[in-house]
Amino acid sequence: MNGVDFHQYWLHTLAAGITCELEDYSICAVAAKQNKFVLPEQNPNSVLSHLRYAYHFDATAYAAYLRKYAEQR
């Protein structure tokens, strides 16, 4: 993008009065809002090869599960 970070383009649109959320330009964020998911493609020429993801857990619930599991053993 000509050496310019994407957020700079986004800020420029905001200054021009075009209101939108930054996350609306993220395929991962848009998919998540629609409860959709796909693993990244292996083909580096595919736009889907740049997808990123992570698993998120409720740390308190996971800790309780691990405690119960350990105490039972």
mmCIF file of C-alpha atoms in Angstrom:
data_model
loop_
_atom_site.group_PDB
_atom_site.id
_atom_site.type_symbol
_atom_site.label_atom_id
_atom_site.label_comp_id
_atom_site.label_asym_id
_atom_site.label_seq_id
_atom_site.Cartn_x
_atom_site.Cartn_y
_atom_site.Cartn_z
ATOM 1 C CA MET A 1 0.000 0.000 0.000
ATOM 2 C CA ASN A 2 2.755 2.335 -1.058
ATOM 3 C CA GLY A 3 4.544 2.113 2.290
ATOM 4 C CA VAL A 4 1.596 3.565 4.216
ATOM 5 C CA ASP A 5 0.072 1.623 7.111
ATOM 6 C CA PHE A 6 -3.586 0.726 6.596
ATOM 7 C CA HIS A 7 -4.754 2.559 9.703
ATOM 8 C CA GLN A 8 -3.528 5.807 8.142
ATOM 9 C CA TYR A 9 -5.935 5.303 5.222
ATOM 10 C CA TRP A 10 -8.705 4.542 7.715
ATOM 11 C CA LEU A 11 -7.967 7.706 9.696
ATOM 12 C CA HIS A 12 -8.041 9.674 6.437
ATOM 13 C CA THR A 13 -11.548 8.366 5.673
ATOM 14 C CA LEU A 14 -12.705 9.320 9.180
ATOM 15 C CA ALA A 15 -11.380 12.844 8.650
ATOM 16 C CA ALA A 16 -13.354 12.940 5.371
ATOM 17 C CA GLY A 17 -16.546 12.118 7.302
ATOM 18 C CA ILE A 18 -16.789 8.470 6.283
ATOM 19 C CA THR A 19 -17.576 6.630 9.505
ATOM 20 C CA CYS A 20 -16.866 2.942 9.818
ATOM 21 C CA GLU A 21 -15.211 0.669 12.311
ATOM 22 C CA LEU A 22 -11.613 -0.375 11.694
ATOM 23 C CA GLU A 23 -12.616 -4.001 12.284
ATOM 24 C CA ASP A 24 -15.004 -3.811 9.312
ATOM 25 C CA TYR A 25 -11.906 -4.074 7.111
ATOM 26 C CA SER A 26 -10.702 -7.287 8.784
ATOM 27 C CA ILE A 27 -11.938 -10.495 7.178
ATOM 28 C CA CYS A 28 -11.294 -12.284 10.484
ATOM 29 C CA ALA A 29 -13.369 -9.803 12.499
ATOM 30 C CA VAL A 30 -16.230 -9.823 9.991
ATOM 31 C CA ALA A 31 -16.290 -13.630 9.936
ATOM 32 C CA ALA A 32 -16.241 -13.806 13.747
ATOM 33 C CA LYS A 33 -19.227 -11.449 13.983
ATOM 34 C CA GLN A 34 -21.099 -13.886 11.735
ATOM 35 C CA ASN A 35 -19.980 -16.911 13.805
ATOM 36 C CA LYS A 36 -17.918 -18.220 10.904
ATOM 37 C CA PHE A 37 -14.405 -19.628 10.858
ATOM 38 C CA VAL A 38 -11.983 -21.134 8.370
ATOM 39 C CA LEU A 39 -8.407 -22.251 8.805
ATOM 40 C CA PRO A 40 -5.773 -20.355 6.815
ATOM 41 C CA GLU A 41 -5.055 -21.639 3.308
ATOM 42 C CA GLN A 42 -1.692 -23.273 2.669
ATOM 43 C CA ASN A 43 -1.359 -21.517 -0.702
ATOM 44 C CA PRO A 44 0.647 -18.306 -0.054
ATOM 45 C CA ASN A 45 -0.991 -16.663 -3.098
ATOM 46 C CA SER A 46 -4.438 -16.882 -1.495
ATOM 47 C CA VAL A 47 -5.734 -13.958 0.544
ATOM 48 C CA LEU A 48 -6.953 -16.615 2.992
ATOM 49 C CA SER A 49 -3.344 -17.625 3.713
ATOM 50 C CA HIS A 50 -3.013 -14.471 5.830
ATOM 51 C CA LEU A 51 -5.832 -15.320 8.227
ATOM 52 C CA ARG A 52 -4.921 -15.366 11.917
ATOM 53 C CA TYR A 53 -6.794 -16.977 14.773
ATOM 54 C CA ALA A 54 -6.474 -17.872 18.443
ATOM 55 C CA TYR A 55 -8.401 -19.900 20.971
ATOM 56 C CA HIS A 56 -9.844 -18.060 23.955
ATOM 57 C CA PHE A 57 -10.825 -19.800 27.165
ATOM 58 C CA ASP A 58 -12.534 -18.684 30.335
ATOM 59 C CA ALA A 59 -9.491 -18.822 32.631
ATOM 60 C CA THR A 60 -11.567 -19.166 35.814
ATOM 61 C CA ALA A 61 -13.598 -22.079 34.452
ATOM 62 C CA TYR A 62 -10.473 -23.752 33.089
ATOM 63 C CA ALA A 63 -8.695 -23.402 36.437
ATOM 64 C CA ALA A 64 -11.674 -24.969 38.231
ATOM 65 C CA TYR A 65 -11.676 -27.839 35.736
ATOM 66 C CA LEU A 66 -7.935 -28.439 36.204
ATOM 67 C CA ARG A 67 -8.282 -28.353 39.990
ATOM 68 C CA LYS A 68 -11.109 -30.883 39.958
ATOM 69 C CA TYR A 69 -9.218 -33.074 37.505
ATOM 70 C CA ALA A 70 -6.048 -32.985 39.631
ATOM 71 C CA GLU A 71 -7.864 -33.598 42.904
ATOM 72 C CA GLN A 72 -9.603 -36.650 41.473
ATOM 73 C CA ARG A 73 -6.234 -38.125 40.604
#
